[in-house]
Amino acid sequence: MKSELWWRDAAIYQVYPRSFRDSNGDGEGDLQGVIEKLPYLQELGIDAIWLSPFYKSPNKDGGYDVSDPRDVDPRFGTVLDAKALIDEAHRLGIKFIADIVPNHFSADHIWFKAALASPQGSHERSRFHFREGKPDGTPPNNWNSIFGGPAWTQVEDGQWYLHLFDSSQPDLNWENPEVMADFEKTLRFWLDLGVDGFRIDVAHGCAKEEILVDLPDPAGLTNALRLDYLDMSKEVRAGYLSNIPFFDREGVHEIYREWRKILDSYSGDRMSVAEAWVYPSSRGARYVRQDELHQIFNFDFLMIEWDAQVMADAIKKTLAELKEVGAPATWVLCNHDSSRVVSRLGSAEKGRALAMLTHSLPGGIYIYQGEELGLPNADLPDSARQDPAFFRSGGKDKGRDMCRVPIPWEAASENYGYSTGKPWLPQPTDWQRYAADAQKGDPAGSLELYRKSLALRHSHPALGGEGEITWIDSAPGTLHFTREPGLEVLVNATPAPVEIKVSGKEILLTSSGEPELNDGVLIIPADTTVWLQR
Ligand code: GLC
C-alpha cells in the first residue's frame, strides 16, 4: 500500500543545478534550465526534486558556501525564477525540496564581514566561533577541516575562527539565539514561496562541544571521515567516528525540534531530510523522532560492497532501526559528493541491479541526476578540478568533480545540449551513448529501466509504501524476498548465472540480461535483479 504522506515513499531526484542545464550559454546551469527539463523529469516518473543550493554564493564550495540564503545567485537567476520553477514543478505534479546549509555561512556573508570589522568579544563575533590561539602561536585546537588542513584560520588581529570545511565557510555558533532566529526567517522565506521541504546539509554538525580540547589522533579521524578511505578496517573506522566533539551532539536536536514546529505550522505536508553522518547508524533514528526531522539519508548503499549478505544485513538493520521511531527508510546510491554508482561497483549491470533492488524496498528513494543515464565518473585532468577538497588536500584527495560533470542531454549537439557556452567542467568526448536522447526508447538502456521501475513503483500495489518484506532462504550470493501483494524480488550478486526456485509466474522487470523462467525455476543472469509477479 502506498504511504498516505507523499514524502514517506517518494522517488526524489537530486538536481545539482550548476551541472544540469544551462539556458543562457554562460557554461553554468541555471534555474530556467531546470524549468526546461521538468517535462523530462515528469516522464521519468519522479515525485519530487531536491535542488542543491542556488543561493547567493561566491561558489567556493559549489554553492554550499552561502552568502545570502534568502536570495538567488545571479548565475542561477532570480527569486522570480525560483518561484517560476516551484510553480511549474507543482503544475506538473512534482514537489520541490530546497537545500539549507545551517552549519556555516560563506565568509562573504554580511555577518562574517561584520565580525571581521568588529572587536574581539563583540556580539558580531559571537555568531561564529572565534578563539585565541595557543600560547605557542598554533590554532586553538588540533581539529582538521573535513577538506584537509587545519579547521582554524587566523584573522588580522590574531584570533582564529573555526571552519569544519573550507576557510571560506566559517562555522556558525548555534548557541547564539540570533542564529536560530535568522534560520527561522530563511525557512519561512522559502516555505512562503512554496517549497515542500528542505534537505539539511551537515545536519549532524551544528552543535560543537569541548571546542578547546585537542583530539587524540586528528589525522586518523580525517582519514576515517573520507568517503574513499577504504583501506581502514570497519572496526578502526568506527572507533574514530563514534564520539566526535563536533558531530552528532545533543544540541542539534534542539534545533530540529524548533524547525519541526515551523514546518508543521504550514499546510501541505512539508518535510525535511537530514544529511547526518552518524556512528553507529542506529543513532540516525534520533534525527527522525516524531517531533524532529522526517527522513534521514541512509548512506549504506553509497558505499556498499556488491555482496548479497552485506546488502541483506544493511537492509534488515536499516528497516529495524527506523521502525523503532516510526520513520520511513531512504535508499541512496549516489550524490554530488560521492562516486557514481556504476564506477564504484565497476559495472553498469551491477549499478542497474542495485538500483532495482533499492527501488523495490519500503520507503523513499533518492536518485542523483545522471544516475538514471548510467553515467560513470568522468576522468578529469587536475587542471580542470574545482573542488576545495582537491586543493586543501594538496591534490591527494581528487575531490568530487568527477560526479559533477554536466549532463549529456543530446548525443549530437554541442556540449551534448547542456550549454552553448564552455561547460564549467569538461564533458568526456565519448559520452554520446549516455545522452538522454540516445537512450530514449532503448529497452536495454539504463534510462528505460529507471522509467519502468519508477512507473511500477506507482502502479504496483506492492511497491512503494512501507510494507514488510519477507525474506526467503536462497543460494549464497543471492537475495530473495517478497512484498505483498504478489511481488517477488531476486538478486543474483554473483558473476555467474544461478537457478532459483520461485513462486512468481511472470517476469515484470529485469535489470539487464535475459532471465529464463520455466516451471517455477528462474535462471537469473550474473549481476542481475528480477521482479516477478505471482
Ligand atoms: C555537505 C554537502 C557538500 C558540502 C559540505 C559542506 O556534505 O553535501 O557538498 O561540501 O556539506 O557544506
Coordinates of C-alpha atoms and ligand atoms in Angstrom, one line a residue:
M1 CA 0.0 0.0 0.0
K2 CA 1.3 3.5 -0.8
S3 CA 2.1 5.8 2.0
E4 CA -0.5 8.4 2.9
L5 CA 2.1 11.2 3.2
W6 CA 3.8 11.8 -0.1
W7 CA 7.3 12.0 1.2
R8 CA 7.4 8.7 3.0
D9 CA 7.8 6.6 -0.1
A10 CA 8.7 9.2 -2.7
A11 CA 11.2 8.9 -5.5
I12 CA 13.2 12.2 -5.1
Y13 CA 15.6 13.3 -7.8
Q14 CA 18.6 15.4 -6.9
V15 CA 19.4 18.3 -9.2
Y16 CA 22.8 19.8 -9.0
P17 CA 21.7 22.9 -10.8
R18 CA 25.2 24.1 -11.9
S19 CA 25.6 20.9 -14.0
F20 CA 22.0 20.2 -15.1
R21 CA 21.1 22.5 -18.0
D22 CA 22.4 26.0 -18.9
S23 CA 19.7 28.1 -20.5
N24 CA 21.8 31.3 -21.1
G25 CA 25.0 30.0 -22.6
D26 CA 27.4 31.0 -19.7
G27 CA 28.6 27.5 -19.2
E28 CA 26.8 27.1 -15.9
G29 CA 23.4 25.5 -15.3
D30 CA 20.6 27.7 -14.1
L31 CA 17.0 27.7 -12.8
Q32 CA 15.5 28.3 -16.2
G33 CA 17.5 25.3 -17.4
V34 CA 15.8 23.2 -14.7
I35 CA 12.4 24.5 -15.8
E36 CA 13.2 23.4 -19.4
K37 CA 13.9 19.9 -18.2
L38 CA 10.9 19.4 -15.9
P39 CA 8.9 17.5 -18.6
Y40 CA 11.8 15.1 -18.9
L41 CA 11.7 14.5 -15.1
Q42 CA 7.9 14.1 -15.2
E43 CA 8.3 11.5 -17.9
L44 CA 11.0 9.8 -15.8
G45 CA 8.3 9.3 -13.1
I46 CA 9.9 11.0 -10.1
D47 CA 7.7 12.5 -7.4
A48 CA 9.9 15.4 -6.2
I49 CA 13.1 17.3 -7.0
W50 CA 15.7 18.4 -4.4
L51 CA 17.8 21.2 -5.7
S52 CA 21.4 21.7 -4.4
P53 CA 22.0 25.3 -3.3
F54 CA 21.2 28.1 -5.8
Y55 CA 21.6 30.9 -3.2
K56 CA 23.9 33.9 -3.4
S57 CA 27.4 32.5 -3.0
P58 CA 31.0 33.1 -4.1
N59 CA 30.8 29.5 -5.1
K60 CA 34.0 28.3 -3.3
D61 CA 32.2 25.0 -2.4
G62 CA 29.7 24.6 -5.2
G63 CA 27.2 26.9 -3.6
Y64 CA 27.4 25.2 -0.1
D65 CA 29.1 28.5 0.9
V66 CA 26.0 30.7 1.2
S67 CA 26.4 34.5 1.4
D68 CA 22.7 35.2 1.4
P69 CA 20.3 32.3 2.0
R70 CA 17.3 34.4 1.1
D71 CA 18.4 35.4 -2.4
V72 CA 19.2 33.6 -5.6
D73 CA 22.7 33.8 -7.1
P74 CA 22.7 35.7 -10.4
R75 CA 24.5 32.8 -12.0
F76 CA 21.3 30.8 -11.4
G77 CA 18.7 33.5 -12.0
T78 CA 16.4 35.4 -9.6
V79 CA 14.0 34.8 -6.8
L80 CA 11.3 35.1 -9.5
D81 CA 12.9 32.3 -11.5
A82 CA 12.9 30.2 -8.3
K83 CA 9.2 30.9 -7.8
A84 CA 8.5 30.1 -11.5
L85 CA 10.4 26.8 -11.1
I86 CA 8.5 25.8 -7.9
D87 CA 5.1 26.7 -9.6
E88 CA 5.9 24.9 -12.8
A89 CA 7.1 21.8 -10.9
H90 CA 3.8 21.9 -8.9
R91 CA 1.8 22.2 -12.1
L92 CA 3.4 19.0 -13.4
G93 CA 2.8 17.2 -10.1
I94 CA 6.4 17.4 -8.9
K95 CA 7.2 18.5 -5.3
F96 CA 10.2 20.8 -4.7
I97 CA 12.8 20.4 -1.9
A98 CA 15.3 23.2 -1.2
D99 CA 18.7 22.7 0.4
I100 CA 19.5 24.5 3.6
V101 CA 23.1 24.9 5.0
P102 CA 23.0 25.6 8.8
N103 CA 26.5 24.6 9.8
H104 CA 28.2 27.6 8.2
F105 CA 27.9 30.7 6.1
S106 CA 30.2 32.0 3.4
A107 CA 32.9 34.3 4.5
D108 CA 31.2 36.8 2.2
H109 CA 28.0 36.8 4.3
I110 CA 27.4 40.3 5.9
W111 CA 27.6 38.7 9.3
F112 CA 31.1 37.5 8.8
K113 CA 32.2 40.7 7.3
A114 CA 30.8 42.5 10.3
A115 CA 32.6 40.0 12.6
L116 CA 35.9 40.8 11.0
A117 CA 35.3 44.5 11.3
S118 CA 34.2 44.2 15.0
P119 CA 36.4 43.9 18.0
Q120 CA 37.2 40.6 19.9
G121 CA 34.4 39.7 22.2
S122 CA 31.8 41.7 20.2
H123 CA 28.4 40.2 19.6
E124 CA 29.2 40.2 15.8
R125 CA 32.0 37.7 16.5
S126 CA 29.8 35.6 18.8
R127 CA 27.7 34.5 15.8
F128 CA 30.8 32.4 14.8
H129 CA 33.4 30.5 16.7
F130 CA 36.3 32.9 17.3
R131 CA 39.0 31.9 19.8
E132 CA 42.5 32.8 20.9
G133 CA 45.3 30.5 19.6
K134 CA 47.6 28.5 21.9
P135 CA 50.5 30.4 23.5
D136 CA 52.9 28.9 21.0
G137 CA 51.1 30.6 18.2
T138 CA 49.3 27.5 16.9
P139 CA 45.4 27.3 16.4
P140 CA 43.1 26.9 19.4
N141 CA 42.9 23.1 19.0
N142 CA 44.2 20.5 16.6
W143 CA 41.0 19.8 14.7
N144 CA 41.3 19.3 10.9
S145 CA 38.9 20.6 8.3
I146 CA 37.0 17.8 6.5
F147 CA 38.6 19.0 3.3
G148 CA 42.1 18.8 4.8
G149 CA 44.4 21.2 6.6
P150 CA 43.6 22.9 10.0
A151 CA 40.0 23.7 10.9
W152 CA 41.0 27.2 12.0
T153 CA 42.1 30.3 10.2
Q154 CA 43.7 33.3 11.8
V155 CA 42.4 36.8 11.2
E156 CA 44.3 40.1 11.3
D157 CA 44.0 40.8 15.0
G158 CA 45.4 37.3 15.9
Q159 CA 42.1 35.5 16.7
W160 CA 41.2 32.3 14.9
Y161 CA 37.8 31.2 13.5
L162 CA 36.5 27.6 13.2
H163 CA 35.6 26.1 9.8
L164 CA 34.9 22.4 9.6
F165 CA 35.1 22.7 5.8
D166 CA 36.9 25.3 3.7
S167 CA 38.3 28.5 5.2
S168 CA 35.6 30.3 3.1
Q169 CA 32.9 28.6 5.2
P170 CA 33.1 29.9 8.8
D171 CA 31.0 27.7 11.2
L172 CA 28.0 29.4 12.9
N173 CA 27.7 29.4 16.6
W174 CA 24.2 27.9 17.3
E175 CA 24.4 28.9 21.0
N176 CA 23.8 32.4 19.8
P177 CA 19.9 32.8 19.5
E178 CA 20.4 35.2 16.6
V179 CA 21.5 32.3 14.5
M180 CA 18.3 30.3 15.3
A181 CA 16.2 33.4 14.6
D182 CA 17.9 34.0 11.2
F183 CA 17.4 30.4 10.0
E184 CA 13.8 30.6 11.0
K185 CA 13.4 33.6 8.7
T186 CA 15.1 31.6 5.9
L187 CA 12.9 28.6 6.4
R188 CA 9.8 30.8 6.3
F189 CA 11.0 32.7 3.3
W190 CA 11.2 29.5 1.2
L191 CA 8.1 27.9 2.7
D192 CA 6.1 31.1 1.9
L193 CA 7.5 30.8 -1.7
G194 CA 6.0 27.3 -1.9
V195 CA 8.8 24.8 -1.2
D196 CA 7.6 21.4 0.0
G197 CA 10.6 20.6 2.2
F198 CA 14.3 21.0 3.0
R199 CA 17.4 18.9 2.7
I200 CA 19.5 19.8 5.7
D201 CA 23.2 20.0 4.9
V202 CA 25.6 18.6 7.6
A203 CA 22.6 18.2 9.9
H204 CA 24.9 16.5 12.5
G205 CA 27.4 19.3 12.6
C206 CA 25.8 22.4 14.1
A207 CA 26.5 21.9 17.8
K208 CA 30.1 21.8 19.0
E209 CA 31.4 20.6 22.3
E210 CA 34.8 21.0 24.1
I211 CA 35.9 23.4 21.5
L212 CA 39.3 24.0 23.1
V213 CA 40.1 20.3 23.6
D214 CA 42.6 18.6 21.3
L215 CA 41.7 15.3 19.6
P216 CA 44.0 12.3 20.4
D217 CA 44.6 11.5 16.7
P218 CA 43.2 14.2 14.3
A219 CA 44.9 12.8 11.2
G220 CA 43.3 9.4 11.8
L221 CA 39.9 11.0 12.2
T222 CA 40.4 12.9 9.0
N223 CA 41.1 9.7 7.1
A224 CA 38.2 8.0 8.7
L225 CA 35.9 10.8 7.5
R226 CA 36.9 10.4 3.9
L227 CA 34.4 8.6 1.8
D228 CA 37.0 7.0 -0.4
Y229 CA 39.1 5.7 2.5
L230 CA 38.5 2.1 2.0
D231 CA 41.8 0.8 3.4
M232 CA 40.8 1.4 7.0
S233 CA 39.1 -1.6 8.6
K234 CA 35.4 -1.1 9.6
E235 CA 36.3 -1.5 13.3
V236 CA 39.1 1.0 13.3
R237 CA 36.9 3.5 11.4
A238 CA 34.0 3.0 13.8
G239 CA 36.4 3.7 16.7
Y240 CA 37.4 7.1 15.2
L241 CA 33.9 8.0 14.3
S242 CA 32.0 7.1 17.4
N243 CA 32.4 10.2 19.5
I244 CA 33.5 13.3 17.7
P245 CA 33.2 16.7 19.6
F246 CA 31.9 18.5 16.6
F247 CA 29.4 15.9 15.2
D248 CA 26.1 14.4 16.4
R249 CA 26.0 16.3 19.7
E250 CA 22.8 16.5 21.7
G251 CA 22.4 20.2 20.8
V252 CA 21.5 19.6 17.2
H253 CA 18.2 18.0 18.2
E254 CA 17.0 21.2 19.9
I255 CA 17.4 23.0 16.6
Y256 CA 15.3 20.4 14.7
R257 CA 12.5 20.3 17.3
E258 CA 12.1 24.1 16.7
W259 CA 12.2 23.6 12.9
R260 CA 9.6 20.8 13.0
K261 CA 7.2 23.2 14.7
I262 CA 7.7 25.7 11.8
L263 CA 7.2 23.0 9.1
D264 CA 4.1 21.7 10.9
S265 CA 2.6 25.2 11.0
Y266 CA 2.4 25.2 7.2
S267 CA -0.3 23.3 5.3
G268 CA 0.6 20.7 2.7
D269 CA 2.8 18.1 4.4
R270 CA 6.2 20.0 4.3
M271 CA 9.1 17.7 5.0
S272 CA 12.8 17.7 5.9
V273 CA 15.6 15.2 5.2
A274 CA 18.8 15.1 7.2
E275 CA 22.3 14.7 5.8
A276 CA 23.7 13.3 9.0
W277 CA 26.7 11.1 9.1
V278 CA 26.3 9.3 12.5
Y279 CA 28.0 6.3 14.0
P280 CA 26.8 3.8 14.8
S281 CA 24.0 4.2 12.2
S282 CA 21.4 3.4 14.9
R283 CA 21.9 7.0 16.2
G284 CA 20.3 8.2 12.9
A285 CA 16.9 7.3 14.3
R286 CA 17.3 10.1 16.8
Y287 CA 17.0 12.6 14.0
V288 CA 13.7 11.3 12.8
R289 CA 11.8 11.0 16.1
Q290 CA 8.2 12.2 15.7
D291 CA 9.0 15.8 16.8
E292 CA 12.2 16.2 14.7
L293 CA 13.0 15.7 11.0
H294 CA 11.1 13.5 8.6
Q295 CA 13.8 11.5 6.8
I296 CA 17.5 10.8 7.2
F297 CA 19.6 9.7 4.3
N298 CA 20.7 6.2 4.7
F299 CA 24.2 6.2 3.2
D300 CA 24.8 2.4 3.5
F301 CA 24.3 1.9 -0.2
L302 CA 26.5 4.8 -1.1
M303 CA 29.4 2.7 0.0
I304 CA 28.1 -0.9 0.0
E305 CA 30.1 -3.8 -1.5
W306 CA 28.4 -5.9 -4.2
D307 CA 27.9 -8.8 -1.7
A308 CA 24.5 -10.3 -1.1
Q309 CA 25.0 -10.9 2.6
V310 CA 26.3 -7.4 3.3
M311 CA 23.4 -5.9 1.4
A312 CA 20.8 -8.1 3.1
D313 CA 22.3 -7.1 6.5
A314 CA 22.2 -3.4 5.6
I315 CA 18.5 -3.6 4.6
K316 CA 17.5 -5.5 7.7
K317 CA 19.4 -3.2 10.0
T318 CA 18.0 0.0 8.4
L319 CA 14.4 -1.2 8.5
A320 CA 14.7 -2.3 12.1
E321 CA 16.4 0.9 13.3
L322 CA 13.9 3.2 11.8
K323 CA 10.8 1.1 12.7
E324 CA 11.5 1.9 16.3
V325 CA 10.7 5.6 15.7
G326 CA 8.1 5.1 13.0
A327 CA 10.2 6.8 10.3
P328 CA 10.4 5.5 6.7
A329 CA 13.7 4.3 5.3
T330 CA 15.6 6.0 2.5
W331 CA 17.9 4.5 -0.1
V332 CA 20.7 6.5 -1.7
L333 CA 23.1 5.2 -4.4
C334 CA 25.0 8.3 -5.2
N335 CA 25.0 12.1 -4.8
H336 CA 27.1 15.1 -5.6
D337 CA 29.7 14.2 -3.0
S338 CA 30.4 10.6 -3.9
S339 CA 31.5 8.2 -6.7
R340 CA 28.9 7.4 -9.3
V341 CA 27.4 4.0 -8.5
V342 CA 28.5 2.3 -11.8
S343 CA 32.1 3.4 -11.3
R344 CA 32.2 2.4 -7.7
L345 CA 30.8 -1.1 -8.4
G346 CA 32.8 -1.4 -11.6
S347 CA 30.0 -2.3 -13.9
A348 CA 26.8 -0.8 -15.4
E349 CA 25.0 -4.1 -14.7
K350 CA 25.8 -4.0 -11.0
G351 CA 24.7 -0.4 -10.9
R352 CA 21.3 -1.2 -12.5
A353 CA 20.8 -4.3 -10.4
L354 CA 21.5 -2.3 -7.2
A355 CA 19.1 0.4 -8.3
M356 CA 16.3 -2.1 -8.9
L357 CA 16.9 -3.7 -5.6
T358 CA 16.6 -0.4 -3.7
H359 CA 13.6 0.6 -5.8
S360 CA 11.8 -2.5 -4.5
L361 CA 12.4 -1.7 -0.8
P362 CA 10.0 0.0 1.6
G363 CA 10.4 3.8 2.0
G364 CA 11.8 6.5 -0.2
I365 CA 14.5 6.6 -2.9
Y366 CA 16.9 9.3 -3.9
I367 CA 18.2 9.4 -7.5
Y368 CA 21.2 11.7 -8.3
Q369 CA 21.0 13.4 -11.7
G370 CA 22.6 11.3 -14.4
E371 CA 22.2 8.1 -12.3
E372 CA 19.2 7.2 -14.5
L373 CA 21.5 7.5 -17.6
G374 CA 24.0 5.1 -16.0
L375 CA 26.7 7.9 -16.1
P376 CA 30.1 6.8 -14.8
N377 CA 32.6 9.2 -13.1
A378 CA 34.3 11.4 -15.6
D379 CA 38.1 11.3 -15.9
L380 CA 39.3 14.9 -15.4
P381 CA 42.7 16.5 -15.7
D382 CA 43.8 18.1 -12.4
S383 CA 43.9 21.4 -14.2
A384 CA 40.1 21.3 -14.6
R385 CA 39.3 20.5 -10.9
Q386 CA 37.4 23.0 -8.9
D387 CA 36.6 21.2 -5.6
P388 CA 38.2 22.8 -2.5
A389 CA 38.7 19.2 -1.2
F390 CA 41.3 18.8 -4.0
F391 CA 43.1 22.0 -3.2
R392 CA 43.1 21.7 0.6
S393 CA 44.5 18.1 0.5
G394 CA 47.3 19.3 -1.8
G395 CA 45.9 17.1 -4.6
K396 CA 45.9 13.9 -2.5
D397 CA 42.1 13.7 -2.5
K398 CA 40.9 14.1 -6.1
G399 CA 37.7 15.7 -4.8
R400 CA 34.2 15.4 -6.1
D401 CA 34.3 17.0 -9.5
M402 CA 34.2 13.6 -11.2
C403 CA 30.5 13.2 -10.3
R404 CA 29.5 16.8 -11.1
V405 CA 30.3 16.9 -14.8
P406 CA 27.4 18.4 -16.8
I407 CA 24.6 16.1 -18.0
P408 CA 24.7 14.9 -21.6
W409 CA 21.2 15.6 -23.0
E410 CA 21.7 15.2 -26.8
A411 CA 24.3 13.0 -28.4
A412 CA 24.8 15.1 -31.5
S413 CA 24.6 18.6 -30.1
E414 CA 27.4 20.9 -29.0
N415 CA 28.3 20.1 -25.3
Y416 CA 25.7 17.4 -25.5
G417 CA 22.9 20.1 -25.4
Y418 CA 23.9 21.1 -21.9
S419 CA 25.1 24.6 -22.9
T420 CA 26.1 26.7 -25.9
G421 CA 29.0 28.1 -23.8
K422 CA 32.1 26.4 -22.4
P423 CA 30.9 24.0 -19.7
W424 CA 32.4 24.8 -16.2
L425 CA 33.8 21.2 -16.1
P426 CA 34.8 19.5 -19.3
Q427 CA 32.5 16.7 -20.5
P428 CA 34.2 13.5 -21.8
T429 CA 34.3 13.3 -25.6
D430 CA 32.8 9.7 -25.6
W431 CA 29.6 10.3 -23.7
Q432 CA 27.3 10.1 -26.8
R433 CA 25.9 6.8 -25.8
Y434 CA 24.9 8.1 -22.3
A435 CA 22.9 11.0 -23.7
A436 CA 19.3 11.1 -22.8
D437 CA 18.1 11.3 -26.4
A438 CA 20.4 8.4 -27.4
Q439 CA 18.9 6.2 -24.7
K440 CA 15.3 7.1 -25.3
G441 CA 13.3 4.0 -26.3
D442 CA 16.2 1.6 -25.9
P443 CA 14.8 -1.2 -23.8
A444 CA 18.3 -2.4 -22.8
G445 CA 19.4 1.1 -21.6
S446 CA 19.5 2.5 -18.1
L447 CA 17.0 5.3 -18.7
E448 CA 14.2 3.0 -19.8
L449 CA 14.9 0.7 -16.8
Y450 CA 14.6 3.6 -14.4
R451 CA 11.4 4.8 -16.2
K452 CA 9.8 1.3 -16.0
S453 CA 10.8 0.7 -12.4
L454 CA 9.5 4.2 -11.3
A455 CA 6.3 3.6 -13.2
L456 CA 5.9 0.2 -11.4
R457 CA 6.6 1.9 -8.1
H458 CA 3.5 4.0 -8.8
S459 CA 1.2 1.3 -10.3
H460 CA 2.1 -1.9 -8.5
P461 CA 0.3 -2.2 -5.1
A462 CA 3.3 -4.0 -3.5
L463 CA 5.9 -1.3 -4.5
G464 CA 6.5 2.0 -2.8
G465 CA 4.8 2.2 0.6
E466 CA 6.3 0.9 3.8
G467 CA 5.0 -2.6 3.9
E468 CA 7.0 -5.5 5.3
I469 CA 9.4 -7.6 3.3
T470 CA 9.5 -11.3 3.8
W471 CA 12.9 -13.0 3.2
I472 CA 13.2 -16.3 1.6
D473 CA 16.3 -18.5 2.0
S474 CA 18.4 -18.6 -1.2
A475 CA 21.7 -19.7 -2.5
P476 CA 24.9 -17.9 -1.4
G477 CA 25.4 -14.7 -3.3
T478 CA 21.7 -14.2 -4.0
L479 CA 18.9 -12.3 -2.3
H480 CA 15.3 -13.4 -2.4
F481 CA 12.3 -11.7 -0.8
T482 CA 8.6 -11.0 -1.4
R483 CA 6.5 -7.9 -0.9
E484 CA 2.7 -8.3 -0.7
P485 CA 0.6 -8.4 -2.7
G486 CA 2.2 -10.6 -5.2
L487 CA 5.7 -9.3 -5.8
E488 CA 8.9 -11.5 -5.7
V489 CA 12.3 -9.8 -5.8
L490 CA 15.5 -11.7 -6.7
V491 CA 19.1 -10.5 -6.9
N492 CA 22.0 -12.5 -8.3
A493 CA 25.1 -10.8 -7.0
T494 CA 27.5 -13.4 -8.3
P495 CA 29.4 -13.4 -11.6
A496 CA 27.6 -16.5 -13.0
P497 CA 24.0 -17.4 -13.8
V498 CA 22.1 -19.0 -10.9
E499 CA 19.0 -21.2 -10.8
I500 CA 16.5 -20.3 -8.1
K501 CA 13.1 -21.8 -7.2
V502 CA 10.4 -19.2 -7.3
S503 CA 6.7 -18.9 -7.0
G504 CA 6.3 -15.9 -9.3
K505 CA 4.7 -16.7 -12.7
E506 CA 5.6 -13.7 -14.8
I507 CA 8.7 -11.6 -15.2
L508 CA 7.8 -8.0 -14.6
L509 CA 11.2 -6.3 -14.9
T510 CA 14.9 -7.3 -15.3
S511 CA 17.8 -5.0 -14.6
S512 CA 19.8 -6.5 -17.5
G513 CA 20.4 -9.8 -19.4
E514 CA 17.7 -12.3 -20.2
P515 CA 16.4 -14.4 -17.3
E516 CA 14.5 -17.6 -18.1
L517 CA 11.5 -18.8 -16.1
N518 CA 10.5 -22.4 -16.6
D519 CA 8.2 -24.4 -14.2
G520 CA 8.9 -22.5 -11.1
V521 CA 12.7 -22.2 -11.7
L522 CA 14.3 -18.9 -12.6
I523 CA 17.7 -18.8 -14.3
I524 CA 18.9 -15.4 -13.4
P525 CA 22.0 -14.0 -15.2
A526 CA 25.0 -12.7 -13.3
D527 CA 24.7 -9.3 -11.5
T528 CA 21.0 -9.0 -12.1
T529 CA 17.8 -8.1 -10.3
V530 CA 14.5 -9.5 -11.4
W531 CA 10.9 -8.6 -10.3
L532 CA 8.4 -11.4 -10.6
Q533 CA 4.6 -11.3 -10.4
R534 CA 2.9 -14.2 -8.5
Ligands
GLC1 C1 27.7 18.6 2.6 C2 27.5 18.8 1.1 C3 28.8 19.0 0.5 C4 29.5 20.2 1.1 C5 29.5 20.1 2.6 C6 29.8 21.5 3.2 O1 28.3 17.4 2.9 O2 26.8 17.7 0.6 O3 28.7 19.2 -0.9 O4 30.8 20.4 0.6 O5 28.3 19.7 3.1 O6 28.8 22.3 3.1

